[in-house]
XYZ file of C-alpha atoms in Angstrom:
474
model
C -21.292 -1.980 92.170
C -20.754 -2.574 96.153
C -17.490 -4.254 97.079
C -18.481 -7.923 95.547
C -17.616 -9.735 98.748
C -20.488 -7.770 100.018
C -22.722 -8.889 97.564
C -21.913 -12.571 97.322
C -22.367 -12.101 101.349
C -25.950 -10.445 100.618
C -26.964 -13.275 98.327
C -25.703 -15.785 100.928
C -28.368 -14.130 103.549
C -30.548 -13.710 100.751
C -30.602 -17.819 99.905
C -30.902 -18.373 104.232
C -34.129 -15.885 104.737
C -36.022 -17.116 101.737
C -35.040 -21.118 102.703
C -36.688 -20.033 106.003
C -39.390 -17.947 104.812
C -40.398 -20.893 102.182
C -40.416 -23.540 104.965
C -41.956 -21.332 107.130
C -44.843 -19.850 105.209
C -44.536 -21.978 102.263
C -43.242 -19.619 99.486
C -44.437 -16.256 100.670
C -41.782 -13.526 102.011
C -41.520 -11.104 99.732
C -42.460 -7.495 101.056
C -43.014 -4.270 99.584
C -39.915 -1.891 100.003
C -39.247 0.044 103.146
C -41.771 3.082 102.699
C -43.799 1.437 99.525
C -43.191 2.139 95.974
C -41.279 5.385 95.208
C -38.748 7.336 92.917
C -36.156 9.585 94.093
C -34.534 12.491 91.809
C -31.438 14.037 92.320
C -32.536 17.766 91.365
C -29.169 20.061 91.198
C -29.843 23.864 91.814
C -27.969 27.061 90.475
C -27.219 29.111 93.113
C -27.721 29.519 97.141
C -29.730 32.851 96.838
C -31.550 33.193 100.211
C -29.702 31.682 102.422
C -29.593 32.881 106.053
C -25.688 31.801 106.566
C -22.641 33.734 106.391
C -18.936 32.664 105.639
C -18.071 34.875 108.499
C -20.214 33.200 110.925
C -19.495 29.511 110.298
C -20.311 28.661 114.190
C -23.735 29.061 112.641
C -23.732 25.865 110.560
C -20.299 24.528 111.402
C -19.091 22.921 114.670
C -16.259 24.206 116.479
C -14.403 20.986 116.412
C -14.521 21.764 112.324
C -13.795 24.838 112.422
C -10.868 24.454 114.345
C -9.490 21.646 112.009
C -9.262 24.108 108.895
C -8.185 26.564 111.140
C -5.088 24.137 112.343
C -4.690 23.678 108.381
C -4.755 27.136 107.442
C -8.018 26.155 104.900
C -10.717 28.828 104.416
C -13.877 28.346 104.035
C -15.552 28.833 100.696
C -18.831 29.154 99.112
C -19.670 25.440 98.746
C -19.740 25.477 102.852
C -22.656 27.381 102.909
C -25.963 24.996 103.444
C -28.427 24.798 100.591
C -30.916 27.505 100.545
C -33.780 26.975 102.835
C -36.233 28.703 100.339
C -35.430 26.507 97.403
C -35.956 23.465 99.576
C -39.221 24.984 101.131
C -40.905 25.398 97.230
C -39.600 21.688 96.585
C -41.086 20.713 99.907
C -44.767 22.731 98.576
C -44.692 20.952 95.071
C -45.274 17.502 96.722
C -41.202 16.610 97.157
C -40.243 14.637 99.726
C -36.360 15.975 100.622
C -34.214 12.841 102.080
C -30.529 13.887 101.089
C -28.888 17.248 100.951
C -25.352 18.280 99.824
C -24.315 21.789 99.978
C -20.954 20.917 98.261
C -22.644 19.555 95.266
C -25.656 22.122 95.426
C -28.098 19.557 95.223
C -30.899 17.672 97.193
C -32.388 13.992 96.724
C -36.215 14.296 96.184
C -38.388 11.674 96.853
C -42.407 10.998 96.442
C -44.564 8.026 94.835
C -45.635 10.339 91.610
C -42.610 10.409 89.231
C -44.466 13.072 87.644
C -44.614 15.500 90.594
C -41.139 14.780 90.659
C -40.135 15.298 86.967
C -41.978 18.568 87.195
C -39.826 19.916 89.413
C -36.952 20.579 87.216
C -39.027 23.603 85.362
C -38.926 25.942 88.919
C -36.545 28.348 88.145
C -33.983 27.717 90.607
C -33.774 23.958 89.387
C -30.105 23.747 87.235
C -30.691 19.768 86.744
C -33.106 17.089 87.897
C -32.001 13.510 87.053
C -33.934 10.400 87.862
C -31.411 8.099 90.435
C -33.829 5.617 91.753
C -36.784 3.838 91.145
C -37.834 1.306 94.086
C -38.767 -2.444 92.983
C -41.691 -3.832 93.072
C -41.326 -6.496 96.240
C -38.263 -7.300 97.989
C -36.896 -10.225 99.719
C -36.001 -8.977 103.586
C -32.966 -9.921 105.661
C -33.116 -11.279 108.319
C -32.471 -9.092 111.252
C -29.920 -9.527 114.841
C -27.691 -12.821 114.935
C -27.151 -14.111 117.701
C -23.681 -13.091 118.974
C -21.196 -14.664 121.521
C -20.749 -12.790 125.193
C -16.605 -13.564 124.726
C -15.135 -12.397 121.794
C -13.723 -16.190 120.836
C -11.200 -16.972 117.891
C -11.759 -19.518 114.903
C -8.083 -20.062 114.832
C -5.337 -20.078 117.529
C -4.829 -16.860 119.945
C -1.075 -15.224 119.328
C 0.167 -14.559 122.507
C 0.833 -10.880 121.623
C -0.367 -7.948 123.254
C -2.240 -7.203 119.707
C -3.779 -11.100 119.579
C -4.758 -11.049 115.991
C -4.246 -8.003 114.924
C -0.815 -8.581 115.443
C 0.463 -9.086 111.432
C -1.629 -6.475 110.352
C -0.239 -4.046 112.586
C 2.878 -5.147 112.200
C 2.497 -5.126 108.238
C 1.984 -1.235 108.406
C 5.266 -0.423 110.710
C 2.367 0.707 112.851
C 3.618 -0.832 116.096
C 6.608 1.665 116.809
C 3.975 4.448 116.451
C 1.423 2.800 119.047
C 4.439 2.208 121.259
C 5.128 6.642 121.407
C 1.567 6.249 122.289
C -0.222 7.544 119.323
C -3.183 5.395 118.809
C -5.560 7.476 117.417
C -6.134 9.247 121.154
C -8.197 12.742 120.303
C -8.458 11.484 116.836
C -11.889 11.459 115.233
C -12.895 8.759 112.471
C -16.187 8.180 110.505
C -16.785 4.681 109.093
C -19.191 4.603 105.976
C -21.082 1.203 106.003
C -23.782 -1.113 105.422
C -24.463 -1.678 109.021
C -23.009 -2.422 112.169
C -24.957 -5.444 113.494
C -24.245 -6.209 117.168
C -21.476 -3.489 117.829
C -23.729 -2.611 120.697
C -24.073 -5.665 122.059
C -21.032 -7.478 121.566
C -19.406 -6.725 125.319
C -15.981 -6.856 123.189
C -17.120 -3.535 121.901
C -18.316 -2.100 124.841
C -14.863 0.453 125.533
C -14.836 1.873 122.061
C -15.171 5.652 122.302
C -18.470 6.305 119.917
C -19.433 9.798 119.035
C -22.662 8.972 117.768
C -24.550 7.063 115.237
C -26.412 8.106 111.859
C -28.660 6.051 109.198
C -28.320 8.532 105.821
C -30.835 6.004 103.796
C -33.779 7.023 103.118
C -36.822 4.770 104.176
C -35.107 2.996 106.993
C -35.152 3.919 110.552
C -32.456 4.897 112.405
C -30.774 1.737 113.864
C -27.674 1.069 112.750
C -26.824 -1.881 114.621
C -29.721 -3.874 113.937
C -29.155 -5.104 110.362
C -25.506 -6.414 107.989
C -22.280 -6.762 109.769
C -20.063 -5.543 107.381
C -19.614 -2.586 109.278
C -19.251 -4.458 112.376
C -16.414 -6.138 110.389
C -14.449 -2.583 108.906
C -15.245 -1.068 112.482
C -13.461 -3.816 114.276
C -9.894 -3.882 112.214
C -9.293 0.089 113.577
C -11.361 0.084 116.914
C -11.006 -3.559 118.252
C -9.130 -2.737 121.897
C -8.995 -6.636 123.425
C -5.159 -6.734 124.494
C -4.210 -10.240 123.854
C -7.406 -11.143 121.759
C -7.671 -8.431 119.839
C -6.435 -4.983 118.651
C -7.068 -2.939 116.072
C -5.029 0.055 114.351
C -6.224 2.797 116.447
C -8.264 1.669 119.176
C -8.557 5.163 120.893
C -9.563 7.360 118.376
C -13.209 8.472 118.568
C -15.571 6.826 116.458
C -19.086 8.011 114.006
C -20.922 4.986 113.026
C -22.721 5.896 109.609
C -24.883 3.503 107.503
C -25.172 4.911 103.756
C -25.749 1.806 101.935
C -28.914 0.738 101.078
C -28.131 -3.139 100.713
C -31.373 -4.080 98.978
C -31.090 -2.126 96.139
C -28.662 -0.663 93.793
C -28.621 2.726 92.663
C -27.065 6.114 92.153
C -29.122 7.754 95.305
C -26.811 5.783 97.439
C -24.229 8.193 96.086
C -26.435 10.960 97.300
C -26.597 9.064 100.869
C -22.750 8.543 101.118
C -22.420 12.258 99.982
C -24.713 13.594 103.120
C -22.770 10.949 105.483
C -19.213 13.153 104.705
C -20.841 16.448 104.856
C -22.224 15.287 108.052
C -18.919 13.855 109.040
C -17.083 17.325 108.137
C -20.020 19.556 110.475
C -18.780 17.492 113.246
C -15.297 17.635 113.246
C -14.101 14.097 111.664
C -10.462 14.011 110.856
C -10.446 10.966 108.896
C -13.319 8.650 107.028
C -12.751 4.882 106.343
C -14.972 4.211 103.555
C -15.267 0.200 101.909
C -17.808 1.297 99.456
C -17.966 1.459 95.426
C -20.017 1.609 92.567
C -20.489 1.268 88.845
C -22.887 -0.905 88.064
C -26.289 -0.503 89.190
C -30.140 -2.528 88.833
C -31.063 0.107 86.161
C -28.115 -0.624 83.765
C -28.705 3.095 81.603
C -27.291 4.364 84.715
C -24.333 2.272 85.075
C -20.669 4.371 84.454
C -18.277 3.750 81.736
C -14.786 3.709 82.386
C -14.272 6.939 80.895
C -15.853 8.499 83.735
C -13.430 7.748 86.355
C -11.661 10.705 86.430
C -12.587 11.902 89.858
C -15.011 14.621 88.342
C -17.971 12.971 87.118
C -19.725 10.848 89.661
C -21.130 13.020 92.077
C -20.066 10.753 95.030
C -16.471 11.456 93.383
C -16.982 15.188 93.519
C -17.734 15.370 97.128
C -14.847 12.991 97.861
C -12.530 15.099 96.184
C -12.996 17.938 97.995
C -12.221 16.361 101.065
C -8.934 17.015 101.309
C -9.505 20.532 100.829
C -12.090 20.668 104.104
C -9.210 19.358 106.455
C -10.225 15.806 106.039
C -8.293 12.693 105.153
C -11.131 9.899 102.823
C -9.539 6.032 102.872
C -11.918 4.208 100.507
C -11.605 0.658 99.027
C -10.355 0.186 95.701
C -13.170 -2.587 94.579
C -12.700 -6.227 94.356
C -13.412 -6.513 90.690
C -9.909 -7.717 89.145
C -10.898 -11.219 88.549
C -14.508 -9.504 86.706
C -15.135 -8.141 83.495
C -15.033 -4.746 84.434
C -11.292 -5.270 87.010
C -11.326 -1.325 87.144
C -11.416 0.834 90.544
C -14.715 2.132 91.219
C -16.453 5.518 92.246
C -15.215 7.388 94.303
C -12.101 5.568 94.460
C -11.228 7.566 91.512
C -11.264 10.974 93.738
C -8.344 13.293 93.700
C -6.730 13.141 97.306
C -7.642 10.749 98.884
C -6.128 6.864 99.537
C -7.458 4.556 97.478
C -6.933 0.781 99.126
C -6.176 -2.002 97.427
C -5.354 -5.522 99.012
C -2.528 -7.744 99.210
C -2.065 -11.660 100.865
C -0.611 -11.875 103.745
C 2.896 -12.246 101.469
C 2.504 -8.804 100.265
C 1.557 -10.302 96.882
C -1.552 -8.541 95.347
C -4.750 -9.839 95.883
C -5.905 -11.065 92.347
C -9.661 -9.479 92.862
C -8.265 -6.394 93.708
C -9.428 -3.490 91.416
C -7.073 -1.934 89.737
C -6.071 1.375 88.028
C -5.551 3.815 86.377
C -7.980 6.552 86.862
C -9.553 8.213 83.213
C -7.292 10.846 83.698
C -4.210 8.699 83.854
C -3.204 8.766 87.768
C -2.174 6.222 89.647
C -5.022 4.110 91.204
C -4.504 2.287 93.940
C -2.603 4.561 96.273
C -1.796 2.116 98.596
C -2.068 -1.578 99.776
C -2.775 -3.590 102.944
C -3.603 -6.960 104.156
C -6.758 -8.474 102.341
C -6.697 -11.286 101.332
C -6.881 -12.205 104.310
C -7.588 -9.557 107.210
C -8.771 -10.638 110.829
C -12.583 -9.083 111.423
C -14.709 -9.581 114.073
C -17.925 -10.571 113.157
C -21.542 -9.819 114.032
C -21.224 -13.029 115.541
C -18.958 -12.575 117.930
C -15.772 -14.204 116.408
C -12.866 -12.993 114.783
C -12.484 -14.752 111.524
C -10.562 -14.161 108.510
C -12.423 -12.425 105.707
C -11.082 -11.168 102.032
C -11.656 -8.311 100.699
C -10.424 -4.047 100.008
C -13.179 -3.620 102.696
C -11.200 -4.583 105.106
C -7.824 -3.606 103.893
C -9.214 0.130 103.777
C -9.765 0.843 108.143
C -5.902 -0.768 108.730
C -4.559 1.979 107.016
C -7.882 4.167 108.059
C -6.620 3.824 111.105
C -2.794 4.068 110.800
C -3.277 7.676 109.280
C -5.423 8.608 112.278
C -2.551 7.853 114.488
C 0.227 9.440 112.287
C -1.719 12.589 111.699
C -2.276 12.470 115.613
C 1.597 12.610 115.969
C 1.795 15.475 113.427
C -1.164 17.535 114.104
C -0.236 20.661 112.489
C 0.247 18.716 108.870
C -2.650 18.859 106.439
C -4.829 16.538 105.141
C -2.793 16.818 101.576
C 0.416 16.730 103.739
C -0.374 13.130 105.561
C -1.502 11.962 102.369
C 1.876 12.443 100.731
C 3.909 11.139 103.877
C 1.640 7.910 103.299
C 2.163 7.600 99.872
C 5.794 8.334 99.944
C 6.308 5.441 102.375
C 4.986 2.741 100.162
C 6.781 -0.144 99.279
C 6.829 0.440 95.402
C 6.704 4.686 96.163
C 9.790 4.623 93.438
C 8.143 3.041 90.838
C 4.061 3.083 91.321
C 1.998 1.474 89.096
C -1.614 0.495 88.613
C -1.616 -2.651 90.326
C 0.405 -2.001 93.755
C 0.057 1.828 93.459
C 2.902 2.997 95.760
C 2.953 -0.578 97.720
C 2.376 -1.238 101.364
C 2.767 1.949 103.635
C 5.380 1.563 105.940
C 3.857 4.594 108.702
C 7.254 4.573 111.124
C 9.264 5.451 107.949
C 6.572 7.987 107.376
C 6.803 9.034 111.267
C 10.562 9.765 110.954
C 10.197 11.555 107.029
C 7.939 14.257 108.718
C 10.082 14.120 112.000
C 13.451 14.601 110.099
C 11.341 17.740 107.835
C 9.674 19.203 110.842
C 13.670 19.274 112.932
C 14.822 20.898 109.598
């Protein structure tokens, strides 16, 4: 299930539109989904037979900025680099399916078409290992309503902090992150990917306008390619590590460089989003990304036989959880939210916040006491889950709106310390991922006696600073 502030913040829209939309055309509103009715299959080949790429020339299909980071990590590349075979995706293509999502780690490609059983056929070609159904569009939605309107200054709901970080000052200062910013690492050179709903107004807000951004991507399927036009959670994780407003505002590394990528599909719920998220990192590794903040999760989705069971979180069974765990392993450092479903039924993390290596965020108040809706561990395999904590109940966002405002949720706690590892990995360039990871964890308030609730605490990243500085002088 997304983060559940998300979806109580859908439904809120949700209730707003339809108000509207009954006063305005007295009941009507609902619309057929984006691209009409459709399923999508995730179809899972065996091998990679025909493929025109080499390991030895991965300037063909990797960029240098990439290859250079595995290089810098000593990491070699391996067969599940190589992209999916163009001939097995040009017979999918002739049998009617429509290919929307491709992951060369997983082997696999999302199908989609408006004749399930085109589709369902497809799993007897020979090359096919498994074809599962992940999606079946509903019958009418309810849209949301597109662009708020936004304020030209970026204006606070509560009191400015005369502090060169504004409000971002305790949540900087939370994280130890200040002495670090102060050597002048602040994410400078640094490139991070934030995984999203949708960044509404990020290019119009002027507060936005000196943010270094790469580029911009839309992995859902259906949807054009404007990622700014619709939900501002994104706008929200975005501004906690990008925000660079001295005295108003500033975020946790407001130099690094910044990919915008929408992979959730807000109006539905289903396992294909996996498949979306999964094309977003792959993307985000071909380009050179050092780090990706992710406040997504799932388990639960509209077609309950698909939901997961608790004894799947073991880092190896979701498919969004087997890309994530190889992350690491590519060079690249995954923050994702833990889930905000302590105070629910099912309280657990959620997928892929169950991946091996990566930091798993959970949130604390503002007195370093957890948050009670934050999702908790262990993983199925019995490690600890969360890795690490950070302000989120509340954190300071800046909405789509144009204000910063206080807003709960491990959304937001995930890009503090998204960013904080972008600017100690910036200081310590020749660490790996796994490396940073362990510095982070190792700095945590409870690191000598984690548990499933706090993980290893609240990072403290100038301890971590001086751990790798006192290792590297030795």
């Amino acid at each position: 299930m997304k983060q559940t502030h998300l979806k109580s913040y859908i439904i809120f829209l949700l209730m707003l539109v339809s108000t509207t939309l009954l006063a305005s055309n007295k009941g009507g509103g609902l619309i057929v989904y984006p691209g009409g009715k459709c399923y999508m299959f995730r179809v899972t080949l065996k091998d990679k037979n025909g493929t025109p790429y080499s390991l030895d020339k991965p300037e063909r299909f990797l960029s240098k900025a990439s290859i250079l980071r595995r290089e810098r990590q000593g990491l070699k590349l391996d067969s599940t680099d190589l992209p999916v075979s163009s001939n097995y995706i040009q017979q999918i293509k002739k049998r009617g399916g429509k290919i929307v999502a491709v992951s060369k780690w997983n082997n696999s490609v999302l199908v989609r078409g408006d004749n399930r059983q085109t589709l369902e056929d497809l799993k007897v070609l020979s090359f096919v290992k498994e074809s599962k159904l992940v999606f079946t569009s509903p019958d009418s939605i309810r849209p949301l309503s597109q662009r708020i309107r936004y304020n030209s200054e970026l204006q606070s709901l509560d009191s400015t902090i005369q502090d060169y970080y504004g409000m971002g000052k305790g949540q900087i200062e939370s994280l130890n992150g200040r002495k670090l910013h102060n050597l002048g690492f602040m994410g400078q050179g640094m490139t991070i990917a934030v995984l999203d709903a949708g960044f509404m107004n990020v290019d119009k807000i002027p507060a936005f306008k000196n943010l270094n951004i790469s580029g911009t991507h839309n992995f859902v399927a259906g949807h054009d390619n404007d990622v700014y036009k619709e939900m501002d959670h994104g706008t929200k994780t975005l501004s906690t590590i990008a925000m660079n407003q001295p005295t108003v505002f500033v975020g946790t590394a407001p130099k690094a460089n910044f990919w915008l990528l929408r992979t959730e599909d807000y109006l539905t719920e289903s396992p294909a989003e996996e498949d979306f998220w999964i094309a977003a990192v792959e993307f985000s590794d071909s380009v050179g990304v050092d780090v990706i903040s992710s406040s997504l999760g799932y388990h639960g989705f509209d077609d309950k036989t698909m939901n997961y069971r608790y004894s799947d979180l073991n880092g190896r069974t979701a498919a969004i959880s087997q890309a994530a765990s190889r992350l690491a392993s590519k060079g690249i450092i995954l923050v994702n939210s833990a889930g905000n479903d302590g105070m629910g039924a099912w309280k657990k993390i959620n997928v892929p916040a169950d991946a091996h290596d990566i930091l798993t965020v959970g949130a604390v108040s503002l007195d370093k006491v957890n948050a009670p809706f934050s999702s908790i561990g262990p993983s199925a395999d019995g490690r600890v889950k969360p890795d690490v904590m950070a302000f989120g109940c509340p954190t300071n966002v800046v909405s789509g709106r144009g204000y910063i405002i206080p807003d709960n949720g491990t959304s937001f706690a995930c890009p503090l310390i998204a960013g904080m590892v972008a600017c100690l990995w910036q200081a310590f360039p020749n660490k790996s991922a796994k490396e940073i990871l362990e510095l982070v964890r190792q700095s945590g308030s409870n690191r000598q006696y984690p548990d499933n609730i706090m993980g290893y605490g609240v990072p403290d990243f100038w301890s971590a600073y001086e751990s790798a500085t006192r290792y590297n002088q030795h």
